[in-house]
Short mmCIF file of C-alpha atoms in Angstrom, two decimals:
data_model
loop_
_atom_site.label_atom_id
_atom_site.label_comp_id
_atom_site.label_asym_id
_atom_site.label_seq_id
_atom_site.Cartn_x
_atom_site.Cartn_y
_atom_site.Cartn_z
CA MET A 1 -6.19 2.45 -14.83
CA LYS A 2 -8.04 2.06 -11.58
CA LEU A 3 -7.10 1.85 -7.91
CA THR A 4 -8.93 -0.53 -5.56
CA MET A 5 -8.52 0.09 -1.85
CA LEU A 6 -8.48 -3.31 -0.15
CA GLY A 7 -8.06 -1.60 3.22
CA THR A 8 -7.79 1.95 4.50
CA GLY A 9 -7.02 1.71 8.21
CA ASN A 10 -4.00 1.84 10.47
CA ALA A 11 -2.45 -1.10 12.31
CA LEU A 12 -5.01 -1.45 15.11
CA VAL A 13 -8.32 -0.94 13.30
CA THR A 14 -11.25 -3.30 13.80
CA GLU A 15 -13.91 -1.47 11.76
CA CYS A 16 -12.01 -1.67 8.47
CA TYR A 17 -8.95 -3.49 7.11
CA ASN A 18 -5.32 -2.37 7.26
CA THR A 19 -4.13 -0.18 4.39
CA CYS A 20 -3.33 -2.03 1.16
CA PHE A 21 -4.47 -1.59 -2.42
CA VAL A 22 -4.33 -2.80 -6.02
CA LEU A 23 -3.54 -0.81 -9.16
CA SER A 24 -5.12 -2.35 -12.25
CA ASP A 25 -4.85 -1.84 -15.97
CA GLY A 26 -7.28 -4.23 -17.61
CA ASN A 27 -6.33 -7.73 -16.49
CA ASP A 28 -2.90 -6.66 -15.19
CA HIS A 29 -2.59 -5.89 -11.50
CA PHE A 30 -0.05 -4.46 -9.07
CA MET A 31 -0.78 -5.26 -5.43
CA VAL A 32 0.75 -3.04 -2.75
CA ASP A 33 1.01 -4.54 0.77
CA GLY A 34 -1.26 -7.21 2.18
CA GLY A 35 -2.59 -5.96 5.48
CA GLY A 36 -2.27 -7.96 8.67
CA GLY A 37 -3.70 -11.36 7.80
CA MET A 38 -5.80 -13.66 5.64
CA THR A 39 -8.56 -11.01 5.46
CA VAL A 40 -6.65 -9.86 2.39
CA LEU A 41 -8.15 -12.87 0.57
CA HIS A 42 -11.65 -11.79 1.65
CA GLN A 43 -11.00 -8.23 0.49
CA LEU A 44 -9.74 -9.35 -2.89
CA LYS A 45 -12.78 -11.60 -3.36
CA TYR A 46 -15.29 -8.91 -2.48
CA ALA A 47 -13.47 -6.37 -4.62
CA GLY A 48 -14.06 -8.71 -7.54
CA LEU A 49 -10.35 -9.44 -7.91
CA ASP A 50 -8.89 -12.92 -8.38
CA TRP A 51 -5.97 -13.49 -6.01
CA ARG A 52 -4.35 -15.61 -8.71
CA GLN A 53 -4.04 -12.53 -10.88
CA MET A 54 -2.00 -10.62 -8.29
CA ARG A 55 1.17 -11.51 -10.19
CA THR A 56 3.19 -8.44 -9.18
CA ILE A 57 3.31 -7.47 -5.50
CA PHE A 58 5.20 -4.77 -3.61
CA VAL A 59 5.73 -4.75 0.16
CA THR A 60 6.57 -1.33 1.58
CA HIS A 61 7.99 -2.42 4.95
CA LYS A 62 8.05 -5.10 7.63
CA HIS A 63 5.31 -3.92 10.00
CA ILE A 64 2.79 -6.70 10.59
CA ASP A 65 -0.19 -4.70 9.35
CA HIS A 66 1.45 -4.63 5.91
CA LEU A 67 3.44 -7.87 5.82
CA LEU A 68 1.37 -10.74 7.20
CA GLY A 69 -1.21 -10.69 4.42
CA ILE A 70 1.69 -11.27 2.02
CA ILE A 71 2.55 -14.51 3.84
CA TRP A 72 -0.97 -15.72 3.06
CA MET A 73 -0.54 -14.71 -0.57
CA MET A 74 2.75 -16.66 -0.68
CA ARG A 75 1.08 -19.70 0.85
CA MET A 76 -1.81 -19.60 -1.62
CA ILE A 77 0.50 -19.12 -4.59
CA CYS A 78 2.95 -21.88 -3.64
CA GLN A 79 0.24 -24.30 -2.58
CA HIS A 80 -1.65 -23.92 -5.83
CA MET A 81 1.58 -24.14 -7.83
CA ARG A 82 2.23 -27.47 -6.11
CA GLU A 83 -1.32 -28.64 -6.84
CA GLY A 84 -1.04 -27.63 -10.49
CA THR A 85 -3.83 -25.06 -10.25
CA TYR A 86 -1.65 -21.95 -10.60
CA GLU A 87 -0.14 -21.28 -13.99
CA GLY A 88 2.90 -19.12 -14.68
CA GLU A 89 4.96 -17.05 -12.28
CA ALA A 90 4.62 -14.25 -9.72
CA THR A 91 6.99 -11.60 -8.35
CA ILE A 92 7.25 -9.88 -4.98
CA TYR A 93 9.33 -6.70 -4.79
CA ALA A 94 10.57 -5.11 -1.56
CA HIS A 95 13.76 -3.72 -0.08
CA ASP A 96 16.41 -6.17 1.07
CA GLU A 97 15.34 -6.40 4.72
CA VAL A 98 11.76 -7.30 3.83
CA ILE A 99 12.86 -9.85 1.23
CA ALA A 100 15.13 -11.51 3.81
CA LEU A 101 12.25 -11.58 6.31
CA LEU A 102 9.84 -13.09 3.79
CA ARG A 103 12.37 -15.80 2.96
CA ASP A 104 12.87 -16.57 6.63
CA LEU A 105 9.15 -16.70 7.40
CA ALA A 106 8.45 -18.82 4.33
CA GLY A 107 11.08 -21.31 5.46
CA LYS A 108 9.49 -21.54 8.90
CA LEU A 109 5.79 -21.38 7.97
CA LEU A 110 5.26 -22.90 4.53
CA GLN A 111 5.22 -26.64 3.92
CA LYS A 112 8.54 -28.08 2.76
CA LYS A 113 7.00 -29.33 -0.46
CA GLU A 114 5.96 -25.76 -1.31
CA LEU A 115 9.37 -24.15 -0.75
CA PRO A 116 10.90 -25.28 -4.09
CA PHE A 117 8.57 -22.85 -5.85
CA LEU A 118 10.32 -19.89 -4.20
CA ASP A 119 12.66 -18.30 -6.75
CA SER A 120 11.77 -20.88 -9.39
CA ARG A 121 8.27 -19.50 -10.00
CA LEU A 122 7.56 -17.13 -7.10
CA HIS A 123 10.38 -14.62 -7.35
CA LEU A 124 11.42 -12.56 -4.32
CA ILE A 125 13.32 -9.57 -5.67
CA ALA A 126 15.08 -6.93 -3.59
CA VAL A 127 14.98 -3.41 -5.02
CA ALA A 128 17.33 -0.56 -4.13
CA ASP A 129 16.61 3.12 -3.50
CA GLY A 130 16.01 4.76 -6.87
CA GLU A 131 15.78 1.47 -8.77
CA GLU A 132 13.42 1.38 -11.72
CA LYS A 133 11.20 -1.47 -12.89
CA THR A 134 8.51 -1.72 -15.54
CA ILE A 135 5.17 -2.47 -13.85
CA LEU A 136 1.82 -2.43 -15.65
CA GLY A 137 3.87 -1.36 -18.66
CA ARG A 138 4.96 1.84 -16.90
CA LYS A 139 8.27 3.01 -15.46
CA THR A 140 8.09 2.64 -11.71
CA THR A 141 10.77 3.93 -9.36
CA PHE A 142 11.12 2.57 -5.83
CA PHE A 143 12.53 4.92 -3.20
CA ASP A 144 13.47 5.00 0.48
CA ILE A 145 11.04 7.27 2.35
CA GLY A 146 13.59 8.01 5.08
CA SER A 147 11.70 6.38 7.94
CA THR A 148 13.19 6.57 11.42
CA LYS A 149 11.18 3.52 12.55
CA ALA A 150 11.50 0.63 10.11
CA LYS A 151 13.17 0.93 6.72
CA GLN A 152 10.38 1.66 4.27
CA TYR A 153 10.05 2.20 0.54
CA GLY A 154 7.46 4.00 -1.54
CA PHE A 155 7.18 4.17 -5.31
CA CYS A 156 6.48 6.56 -8.15
CA MET A 157 4.77 5.29 -11.30
CA GLU A 158 4.76 7.26 -14.54
CA LEU A 159 1.23 7.21 -15.96
CA GLY A 160 2.04 8.77 -19.33
CA GLY A 161 1.52 12.25 -20.67
CA GLY A 162 3.69 13.72 -17.92
CA GLU A 163 1.42 12.37 -15.19
CA LYS A 164 2.60 10.29 -12.24
CA LEU A 165 1.31 8.50 -9.15
CA THR A 166 3.39 8.62 -5.98
CA CYS A 167 2.88 6.42 -2.93
CA CYS A 168 4.63 7.75 0.18
CA GLY A 169 4.08 4.64 2.28
CA ASP A 170 2.47 5.06 5.69
CA GLU A 171 4.61 7.80 7.24
CA PRO A 172 4.72 11.59 6.79
CA TYR A 173 6.47 12.98 3.72
CA ASN A 174 10.21 13.64 3.98
CA GLU A 175 12.18 16.07 1.82
CA CYS A 176 14.09 13.14 0.33
CA GLU A 177 10.85 12.24 -1.50
CA LYS A 178 10.43 15.63 -3.15
CA GLN A 179 11.65 14.60 -6.61
CA TYR A 180 8.94 11.96 -6.68
CA ALA A 181 6.06 13.61 -4.81
CA GLU A 182 6.26 17.14 -6.18
CA HIS A 183 3.70 17.84 -8.93
CA SER A 184 2.26 14.35 -8.64
CA THR A 185 -0.99 13.80 -10.46
CA TRP A 186 -1.90 11.40 -7.66
CA LEU A 187 -0.35 11.48 -4.19
CA LEU A 188 -1.15 8.64 -1.79
CA HIS A 189 -0.42 9.78 1.76
CA GLU A 190 -1.32 8.71 5.27
CA ALA A 191 -3.59 10.76 7.52
CA PHE A 192 -3.86 9.15 10.93
CA CYS A 193 -6.66 11.37 12.23
CA LEU A 194 -8.33 14.76 12.07
CA HIS A 195 -6.14 17.66 13.20
CA GLY A 196 -8.80 18.58 15.72
CA GLN A 197 -8.44 15.13 17.30
CA ALA A 198 -4.65 15.04 17.49
CA ASP A 199 -4.81 15.26 21.28
CA LEU A 200 -6.96 12.13 21.27
CA PHE A 201 -5.03 9.98 18.78
CA HIS A 202 -1.46 11.33 19.24
CA PRO A 203 -0.36 10.95 15.59
CA TYR A 204 3.00 12.67 16.01
CA GLU A 205 4.11 10.25 18.71
CA LYS A 206 3.44 7.47 16.20
CA HIS A 207 5.26 9.21 13.32
CA HIS A 208 2.01 10.04 11.50
CA SER A 209 0.15 13.07 10.13
CA THR A 210 -3.24 14.68 10.54
CA VAL A 211 -5.58 15.39 7.65
CA LYS A 212 -4.59 19.07 7.84
CA ASP A 213 -0.89 18.17 7.63
CA ALA A 214 -1.35 15.98 4.57
CA ALA A 215 -3.59 18.54 2.87
CA GLU A 216 -1.15 21.40 3.43
CA LEU A 217 1.68 19.21 2.16
CA ALA A 218 -0.18 18.32 -1.05
CA GLU A 219 -1.01 21.97 -1.63
CA SER A 220 2.65 23.00 -1.23
CA LEU A 221 3.82 20.24 -3.60
CA GLY A 222 1.40 21.21 -6.36
CA VAL A 223 -0.43 17.89 -6.25
CA LYS A 224 -3.54 17.47 -8.40
CA ASN A 225 -5.25 14.56 -6.61
CA LEU A 226 -4.68 13.63 -2.96
CA LEU A 227 -5.77 10.25 -1.57
CA LEU A 228 -5.72 9.76 2.20
CA TYR A 229 -5.40 6.38 3.91
CA HIS A 230 -3.98 4.59 6.99
CA THR A 231 -6.49 6.26 9.31
CA GLU A 232 -8.02 5.61 12.71
CA ASP A 233 -11.43 3.91 12.69
CA LYS A 234 -13.27 5.57 15.57
CA ASN A 235 -14.83 8.04 13.10
CA ILE A 236 -15.47 5.36 10.48
CA ALA A 237 -19.16 6.13 9.95
CA ARG A 238 -18.43 9.77 9.12
CA ARG A 239 -14.76 9.50 8.17
CA LYS A 240 -15.21 10.45 4.53
CA GLU A 241 -17.35 13.47 5.43
CA LEU A 242 -15.19 14.71 8.30
CA TYR A 243 -11.82 14.14 6.65
CA THR A 244 -12.98 15.71 3.40
CA ALA A 245 -14.31 18.79 5.19
CA GLU A 246 -11.04 19.34 7.05
CA GLY A 247 -8.81 18.60 4.08
CA ARG A 248 -10.62 20.97 1.72
CA GLN A 249 -9.78 23.89 3.98
CA TYR A 250 -6.11 23.47 3.06
CA PHE A 251 -5.99 21.62 -0.27
CA HIS A 252 -7.62 22.92 -3.43
CA GLY A 253 -7.13 19.92 -5.68
CA ASN A 254 -9.27 16.79 -5.74
CA LEU A 255 -9.42 15.09 -2.35
CA PHE A 256 -10.25 11.39 -1.92
CA VAL A 257 -10.99 9.66 1.39
CA PRO A 258 -11.86 6.13 0.22
CA GLU A 259 -13.68 3.38 2.07
CA ASP A 260 -12.52 -0.23 2.01
CA LEU A 261 -13.20 -1.83 -1.40
CA GLU A 262 -13.80 1.55 -3.05
CA VAL A 263 -12.58 1.78 -6.65
CA ILE A 264 -11.12 5.03 -8.00
CA GLU A 265 -10.56 5.67 -11.69
CA LEU A 266 -7.16 7.26 -12.29
#
């Protein structure tokens, strides 16, 4: 399996794209979030990924930097279904509030002749806290991260051999996630900024973490590989270097601070 970061930034970045990514196993793909607009199509193209092959999609929550790219994916899918240039079906998973919002936006924004493909070939499926699905041939459990802002779900995918990948969404870890995050082979966690720049970026006011916070968390949970995303972009030229240096002071596993379009072998 491999992970392709389509975007690595927070909601207001201009030097990179908003955080979203694709998990791939051969020709099977699992797309997580879509960023804030049609740039998701650009990112997929330049990552060497065919948007038509994004047949399974998960939307973590309703914030525009995660949701609006999905509207473009829905438009492309339904339009090409109507034109006869998209074969088969596709599925979008999310919690009930996001599914309801996607339905509402589709009804308002997509062409009427494209709407019949919703639920007939493009399936919008609400998942509950703790619900399991088989994705990329692996048991995947969706869970509520306990956000106090907008209802948000993460997921935990069993990789085989006792290994697992856990995505905690874009907010700091909560104890309700422990059964999924603890002893993860891969933990995907947000890190809004360097701890030394917290006074500049105010992560806690925005319900986010610093690199130090995320690194200490991963160390305490016995994580093997920690991947940091959803960052500020003012340090973009040296982000990997600076974030890695700070994180390694507190986390002794493998630390990844990817750039947009970077591919990581799992």
